[in-house]
Coordinates of N, CA, C and O in Angstrom, one line a residue:
M1 N -4.7 -94.8 -162.9 CA -3.8 -95.6 -163.3 C -3.0 -95.0 -164.3 O -3.7 -94.3 -165.2
S2 N -1.8 -95.1 -164.4 CA -1.0 -94.5 -165.7 C -1.2 -95.4 -166.9 O -1.7 -96.6 -166.7
I3 N -1.0 -94.9 -168.2 CA -0.8 -95.6 -169.4 C -0.2 -96.9 -169.2 O -0.5 -98.1 -169.7
R4 N 1.0 -97.0 -168.6 CA 2.0 -97.9 -168.4 C 1.3 -99.3 -167.8 O 1.4 -100.2 -168.1
T5 N 0.7 -98.9 -166.5 CA 0.2 -99.9 -165.7 C -1.2 -100.5 -166.2 O -1.3 -101.6 -166.2
E6 N -1.8 -99.5 -166.9 CA -3.0 -100.1 -167.9 C -2.7 -101.0 -168.9 O -3.3 -102.1 -169.4
R7 N -1.6 -100.6 -169.6 CA -1.0 -101.5 -170.6 C -0.5 -102.9 -170.2 O -0.8 -103.9 -170.8
L8 N 0.1 -102.7 -169.1 CA 0.7 -104.1 -168.4 C -0.4 -104.8 -167.7 O -0.3 -106.1 -168.3
A9 N -1.6 -104.2 -167.1 CA -2.8 -105.0 -166.7 C -3.4 -105.7 -167.9 O -3.8 -106.8 -167.8
S10 N -3.6 -105.1 -169.1 CA -4.2 -105.7 -170.3 C -3.3 -106.8 -170.6 O -3.9 -107.9 -170.9
E11 N -1.9 -106.7 -170.8 CA -1.2 -107.9 -171.2 C -1.1 -109.1 -170.2 O -1.2 -110.2 -170.6
L12 N -1.3 -108.7 -168.9 CA -1.2 -109.6 -167.8 C -2.5 -110.5 -168.1 O -2.5 -111.8 -167.8
Q13 N -3.6 -109.8 -168.3 CA -5.0 -110.3 -168.2 C -5.0 -111.3 -169.4 O -5.5 -112.5 -169.4
K14 N -4.5 -111.1 -170.4 CA -4.4 -111.9 -171.9 C -3.7 -113.2 -171.6 O -4.2 -114.2 -171.7
D15 N -2.4 -112.9 -171.2 CA -1.4 -113.9 -170.8 C -2.1 -114.9 -169.7 O -1.9 -116.3 -170.0
L16 N -2.6 -114.4 -168.7 CA -2.9 -115.2 -167.6 C -4.1 -116.2 -168.0 O -4.2 -117.2 -167.8
G17 N -5.1 -115.4 -168.7 CA -6.2 -116.1 -169.5 C -6.0 -117.5 -170.1 O -6.3 -118.2 -170.1
E18 N -4.7 -117.0 -171.0 CA -4.4 -118.2 -171.8 C -3.7 -119.1 -171.0 O -3.9 -120.6 -171.1
I19 N -2.9 -118.8 -170.2 CA -2.1 -119.9 -169.3 C -3.3 -120.7 -168.3 O -3.2 -121.9 -168.3
L20 N -4.1 -120.1 -167.8 CA -5.2 -120.5 -166.8 C -5.9 -121.6 -167.5 O -6.5 -122.7 -167.2
Q21 N -6.6 -121.1 -168.8 CA -7.4 -121.9 -169.6 C -6.7 -123.0 -170.1 O -7.2 -124.2 -170.3
R22 N -5.3 -122.9 -170.4 CA -4.4 -124.3 -171.1 C -4.3 -125.2 -170.0 O -4.2 -126.4 -170.1
N23 N -3.8 -124.7 -168.7 CA -3.1 -125.6 -167.8 C -4.0 -125.8 -166.6 O -3.7 -126.9 -166.1
Y24 N -4.7 -125.0 -166.3 CA -5.2 -124.9 -164.7 C -6.7 -124.8 -164.8 O -7.5 -124.4 -164.0
Q25 N -7.3 -125.6 -166.1 CA -8.9 -125.2 -166.0 C -9.4 -126.9 -166.0 O -9.2 -127.6 -167.0
P26 N -9.8 -127.4 -164.9 CA -10.6 -128.7 -164.9 C -11.7 -128.9 -165.8 O -12.3 -128.1 -166.5
V27 N -11.8 -130.3 -166.5 CA -12.8 -130.6 -167.2 C -14.0 -130.0 -166.9 O -14.3 -130.4 -165.5
G28 N -14.8 -129.5 -167.7 CA -16.4 -129.1 -167.2 C -16.4 -127.7 -166.6 O -17.3 -127.4 -166.0
T29 N -15.2 -127.1 -166.6 CA -15.3 -125.7 -166.0 C -14.9 -124.8 -167.0 O -14.1 -125.2 -168.0
F30 N -15.1 -123.6 -166.9 CA -14.5 -122.4 -167.7 C -14.2 -121.3 -166.8 O -14.9 -120.7 -166.1
V31 N -12.6 -120.9 -166.9 CA -12.0 -120.1 -166.4 C -11.8 -118.8 -167.0 O -11.3 -118.8 -168.1
T32 N -12.1 -117.6 -166.5 CA -12.0 -116.3 -167.1 C -11.2 -115.4 -166.3 O -11.7 -115.2 -165.2
V33 N -10.4 -114.6 -166.8 CA -9.7 -113.5 -166.1 C -10.4 -112.6 -166.5 O -10.7 -111.8 -167.5
A34 N -11.4 -112.1 -165.5 CA -12.3 -110.9 -165.6 C -11.4 -109.4 -165.6 O -11.8 -108.5 -166.7
S35 N -10.5 -109.3 -164.7 CA -9.7 -108.0 -164.9 C -8.6 -108.4 -163.9 O -8.2 -109.1 -163.1
V36 N -7.4 -107.3 -164.1 CA -6.1 -107.3 -163.4 C -6.1 -106.0 -163.2 O -6.1 -105.0 -164.0
R37 N -5.5 -105.7 -162.0 CA -5.2 -104.4 -161.3 C -3.9 -104.6 -160.9 O -3.4 -105.4 -160.1
V38 N -3.0 -103.5 -161.3 CA -1.5 -103.5 -161.1 C -1.2 -102.3 -160.1 O -1.7 -101.4 -160.4
T39 N -0.3 -102.6 -159.3 CA 0.1 -101.1 -158.4 C 0.8 -100.4 -159.1 O 1.4 -100.9 -160.1
E40 N 0.8 -99.2 -158.9 CA 2.0 -98.1 -159.6 C 3.3 -98.5 -159.7 O 3.8 -98.2 -160.6
D41 N 3.8 -99.4 -158.7 CA 5.1 -99.6 -158.8 C 5.4 -100.9 -159.5 O 6.6 -101.5 -159.8
L42 N 4.4 -101.4 -160.0 CA 4.4 -102.7 -160.9 C 4.8 -104.0 -160.2 O 5.0 -104.9 -160.9
S43 N 4.7 -104.0 -159.0 CA 5.2 -105.1 -157.9 C 4.1 -106.1 -157.8 O 4.3 -107.4 -157.5
I44 N 2.8 -105.7 -157.6 CA 1.5 -106.5 -157.2 C 0.7 -106.4 -158.2 O 0.2 -105.4 -158.9
A45 N 0.1 -107.7 -158.8 CA -1.1 -107.7 -159.6 C -2.2 -108.6 -158.9 O -1.9 -109.7 -158.5
K46 N -3.3 -107.6 -158.7 CA -4.4 -108.3 -158.2 C -5.3 -109.0 -159.4 O -5.8 -108.3 -160.4
V47 N -5.5 -110.3 -159.6 CA -6.0 -110.8 -160.7 C -7.5 -111.5 -160.1 O -7.5 -112.2 -159.2
Y48 N -8.6 -110.9 -160.8 CA -9.9 -111.2 -160.6 C -10.4 -112.3 -161.5 O -10.4 -112.2 -163.0
I49 N -10.8 -113.5 -161.0 CA -11.0 -114.7 -162.0 C -12.5 -115.0 -161.7 O -13.0 -115.0 -160.5
S50 N -13.1 -115.2 -162.9 CA -14.5 -115.9 -162.9 C -14.6 -117.1 -163.2 O -13.8 -117.7 -164.3
V51 N -15.2 -118.1 -162.6 CA -15.2 -119.6 -162.8 C -16.5 -119.9 -163.1 O -17.6 -119.5 -162.2
F52 N -16.9 -120.6 -164.1 CA -18.2 -121.3 -164.4 C -18.1 -122.7 -164.5 O -17.3 -123.2 -165.3
A53 N -18.7 -123.2 -163.4 CA -18.4 -124.7 -163.2 C -19.9 -125.1 -162.9 O -20.2 -125.5 -161.8
P54 N -20.6 -125.5 -163.9 CA -22.1 -126.1 -163.6 C -22.0 -127.6 -163.1 O -23.0 -127.7 -162.3
Q55 N -21.0 -128.4 -163.4 CA -21.0 -129.7 -162.7 C -20.2 -129.9 -161.5 O -20.2 -130.8 -160.8
G56 N -19.2 -128.7 -161.5 CA -18.2 -129.0 -160.3 C -18.3 -127.8 -159.2 O -19.1 -127.0 -159.2
D57 N -17.2 -127.8 -158.3 CA -17.2 -126.7 -157.4 C -16.2 -125.7 -157.9 O -15.0 -126.2 -158.2
P58 N -16.4 -124.3 -157.8 CA -15.6 -123.6 -158.3 C -14.5 -123.4 -157.3 O -13.2 -122.9 -157.7
K59 N -14.6 -123.6 -156.1 CA -13.5 -123.6 -155.2 C -12.5 -124.3 -155.4 O -11.3 -124.2 -155.0
R60 N -12.8 -125.5 -155.9 CA -11.6 -126.6 -156.5 C -10.4 -125.7 -157.6 O -9.5 -126.2 -157.4
V61 N -11.0 -125.0 -158.2 CA -10.4 -124.2 -159.3 C -9.3 -123.2 -158.5 O -8.1 -123.2 -158.7
F62 N -10.0 -122.5 -157.7 CA -9.0 -121.7 -156.8 C -8.0 -122.5 -156.1 O -6.8 -122.0 -155.7
T63 N -8.4 -123.5 -155.4 CA -7.3 -124.3 -154.7 C -6.2 -124.6 -155.7 O -5.0 -124.9 -155.4
L64 N -6.7 -125.3 -157.0 CA -5.9 -125.5 -157.9 C -4.7 -124.3 -158.3 O -3.5 -124.6 -158.3
I65 N -5.3 -123.3 -158.5 CA -4.6 -122.2 -158.6 C -3.5 -121.5 -157.9 O -2.4 -121.2 -158.0
D66 N -4.1 -121.7 -156.4 CA -3.4 -121.4 -155.3 C -2.1 -122.4 -155.2 O -1.1 -122.2 -154.8
D67 N -2.4 -123.7 -155.3 CA -1.2 -124.6 -155.3 C -0.3 -124.5 -156.5 O 0.9 -124.9 -156.1
H68 N -0.4 -123.9 -157.4 CA 0.2 -123.9 -158.6 C 0.9 -122.4 -158.9 O 1.2 -122.2 -160.1
Q69 N 0.7 -121.6 -158.0 CA 0.9 -120.0 -158.1 C 2.5 -119.9 -158.7 O 2.6 -119.0 -159.5
D70 N 3.3 -120.5 -158.0 CA 4.8 -120.3 -158.6 C 4.9 -120.8 -160.0 O 5.5 -120.0 -160.7
E71 N 4.3 -121.8 -160.2 CA 4.4 -122.3 -161.8 C 3.7 -121.5 -162.8 O 4.2 -120.9 -163.9
I72 N 2.5 -120.8 -162.4 CA 1.8 -119.8 -163.0 C 2.7 -118.5 -163.3 O 2.6 -118.1 -164.4
R73 N 3.3 -118.0 -162.4 CA 4.2 -116.8 -162.3 C 5.4 -117.1 -163.2 O 5.7 -116.3 -163.8
Y74 N 5.9 -118.4 -163.2 CA 7.0 -118.8 -163.9 C 6.7 -118.6 -165.5 O 7.3 -118.3 -166.1
E75 N 5.4 -119.2 -165.8 CA 5.1 -119.3 -167.3 C 4.8 -117.9 -167.6 O 5.2 -117.7 -168.8
L76 N 4.1 -117.0 -166.7 CA 4.1 -115.6 -167.0 C 5.4 -114.9 -167.5 O 5.6 -114.0 -168.3
A77 N 6.3 -115.2 -166.6 CA 7.7 -114.6 -166.4 C 8.1 -114.9 -168.0 O 9.0 -114.1 -168.6
A78 N 8.0 -116.0 -168.5 CA 8.6 -116.6 -169.9 C 8.1 -115.8 -170.9 O 8.6 -115.3 -172.1
R79 N 6.7 -115.1 -170.7 CA 5.9 -114.3 -171.7 C 6.3 -112.8 -171.7 O 6.2 -112.2 -172.8
I80 N 6.4 -112.4 -170.7 CA 6.6 -111.0 -170.5 C 8.2 -110.5 -170.0 O 8.2 -109.2 -169.5
K81 N 9.0 -111.2 -169.8 CA 10.4 -111.0 -169.5 C 11.0 -109.8 -170.3 O 11.8 -109.1 -169.7
H82 N 10.7 -109.6 -171.3 CA 11.2 -108.3 -172.1 C 10.2 -107.0 -171.9 O 11.0 -106.3 -172.3
Q83 N 9.3 -106.9 -171.2 CA 8.6 -106.1 -171.0 C 8.7 -105.5 -169.7 O 8.5 -104.2 -169.4
V84 N 9.0 -106.1 -168.7 CA 9.3 -105.7 -167.2 C 10.6 -106.0 -166.6 O 10.9 -107.1 -166.9
R85 N 10.9 -105.4 -165.7 CA 12.2 -105.8 -164.9 C 11.9 -107.0 -163.9 O 12.6 -108.0 -163.7
R86 N 10.8 -106.8 -163.1 CA 10.5 -107.6 -162.3 C 9.0 -108.2 -162.6 O 8.1 -107.4 -163.1
I87 N 8.8 -109.5 -162.2 CA 7.6 -110.1 -162.6 C 6.6 -109.7 -161.2 O 7.0 -110.1 -160.2
P88 N 5.4 -109.1 -161.4 CA 4.7 -108.7 -160.4 C 4.3 -110.0 -159.6 O 4.0 -111.1 -160.3
E89 N 4.1 -109.8 -158.4 CA 3.4 -111.0 -157.6 C 1.9 -111.0 -157.8 O 1.5 -110.0 -158.0
L90 N 1.5 -112.3 -158.1 CA 0.0 -112.5 -158.4 C -0.8 -112.8 -157.1 O -0.5 -113.7 -156.2
I91 N -1.8 -111.9 -156.9 CA -2.9 -112.3 -156.0 C -4.1 -112.7 -156.6 O -4.5 -111.6 -157.2
F92 N -4.7 -113.6 -156.4 CA -5.9 -114.3 -157.0 C -7.2 -113.9 -156.1 O -7.1 -114.4 -155.0
F93 N -8.2 -113.2 -156.8 CA -9.2 -113.2 -156.2 C -10.6 -113.8 -156.8 O -10.7 -113.7 -158.1
E94 N -11.8 -113.9 -156.4 CA -13.0 -114.4 -157.1 C -13.5 -113.1 -157.6 O -13.8 -112.1 -157.0
D95 N -14.2 -113.2 -158.8 CA -14.7 -112.1 -159.2 C -16.3 -112.1 -159.0 O -16.6 -113.1 -159.2
D96 N -16.7 -111.4 -158.0 CA -18.0 -111.3 -157.8 C -19.0 -110.2 -158.5 O -20.2 -110.1 -157.9
T97 N -18.6 -110.1 -159.7 CA -19.4 -109.0 -160.4 C -20.9 -109.4 -160.7 O -21.9 -109.1 -160.6
S98 N -20.9 -110.8 -161.3 CA -22.3 -111.5 -161.6 C -23.1 -111.5 -160.3 O -24.2 -111.4 -160.5
A99 N -22.4 -111.8 -159.2 CA -23.6 -112.1 -158.0 C -24.1 -110.6 -157.5 O -25.1 -110.5 -157.0
Y100 N -23.1 -109.6 -157.8 CA -23.7 -108.3 -157.6 C -24.7 -107.9 -158.5 O -25.6 -107.2 -158.2
V101 N -24.5 -108.2 -159.9 CA -25.4 -107.9 -160.9 C -26.8 -108.6 -160.5 O -28.1 -108.1 -160.6
D102 N -26.7 -110.0 -160.1 CA -28.0 -110.5 -159.5 C -28.8 -110.0 -158.6 O -29.7 -109.7 -158.6
R103 N -27.7 -109.6 -157.4 CA -28.3 -108.8 -156.4 C -29.0 -107.5 -156.7 O -30.3 -107.4 -156.3
M104 N -28.5 -106.7 -157.7 CA -29.1 -105.6 -158.0 C -30.3 -105.8 -158.8 O -31.3 -105.2 -158.7
E105 N -30.4 -106.7 -159.8 CA -31.7 -107.1 -160.4 C -32.7 -107.5 -159.6 O -33.7 -106.9 -159.6
N106 N -32.4 -108.6 -158.7 CA -33.5 -108.7 -157.7 C -34.1 -107.6 -157.0 O -35.2 -107.4 -156.8
L107 N -33.3 -106.5 -156.4 CA -33.6 -105.3 -155.8 C -34.5 -104.5 -156.8 O -35.5 -104.0 -156.3
F108 N -34.1 -104.4 -158.0 CA -35.0 -103.5 -159.1 C -36.2 -104.4 -159.3 O -37.4 -103.8 -159.2
A109 N -36.4 -105.5 -159.3 CA -37.5 -106.3 -159.5 C -38.4 -106.2 -158.2 O -39.7 -105.8 -158.5
K110 N -37.9 -106.2 -157.1 CA -38.7 -105.9 -155.9 C -39.3 -104.7 -155.8 O -40.4 -104.4 -155.6
I111 N -38.5 -103.7 -156.3 CA -39.2 -102.2 -156.3 C -40.2 -102.1 -157.3 O -41.3 -101.4 -156.9
R112 N -40.0 -102.8 -158.6 CA -41.1 -102.7 -159.6 C -42.1 -103.2 -159.1 O -43.2 -102.6 -159.4
S113 N -42.2 -104.4 -158.3 CA -43.6 -105.0 -158.0 C -44.0 -104.5 -156.8 O -45.2 -104.3 -156.8
E114 N -43.4 -103.7 -156.0 CA -44.0 -102.8 -154.9 C -44.7 -101.6 -155.4 O -45.6 -101.3 -155.2
R115 N -43.8 -101.1 -156.5 CA -44.5 -99.9 -157.2 C -45.8 -100.3 -158.0 O -46.7 -99.4 -157.8
D116 N -45.8 -101.5 -158.7 CA -47.0 -101.9 -159.3 C -48.0 -102.2 -158.2 O -49.4 -102.0 -158.5
E117 N -47.9 -102.9 -157.2 CA -48.9 -102.9 -156.1 C -49.3 -101.8 -155.6 O -50.7 -101.5 -155.2
R118 N -48.6 -100.8 -155.4 CA -49.0 -99.6 -154.9 C -49.8 -98.7 -155.7 O -50.9 -98.1 -155.2
D119 N -49.4 -98.9 -157.1 CA -50.3 -97.9 -157.9 C -51.5 -98.5 -158.4 O -52.6 -98.0 -158.8
T120 N -51.8 -100.0 -158.2 CA -53.2 -100.6 -158.2 C -54.1 -100.8 -157.2 O -53.9 -100.0 -156.1

């Protein structure tokens, strides 16, 4: 990634985080923009979202975001209109980093227990 795309991705992450937390975060949930990846031509931004919803359904948050994608892009345009010529198309994904970390931790624990059993 070039410096310009990295800088834009960082700005999008900050602005989208504020927009989503202020307007599209149901009560009892916590929405975080984990990362943003922008294509080299700055036309598409892949937005990875992490949702913490102990009482509710995280899928509900993604449905809400998908239903209001045009409004989110419009609010984003109001914030970054002086920085880019075209507002990138937003594509939202669920951030699965925590699930990956849990899976790796379980594998390491299994390996440790098997090693301990073998050594004893």
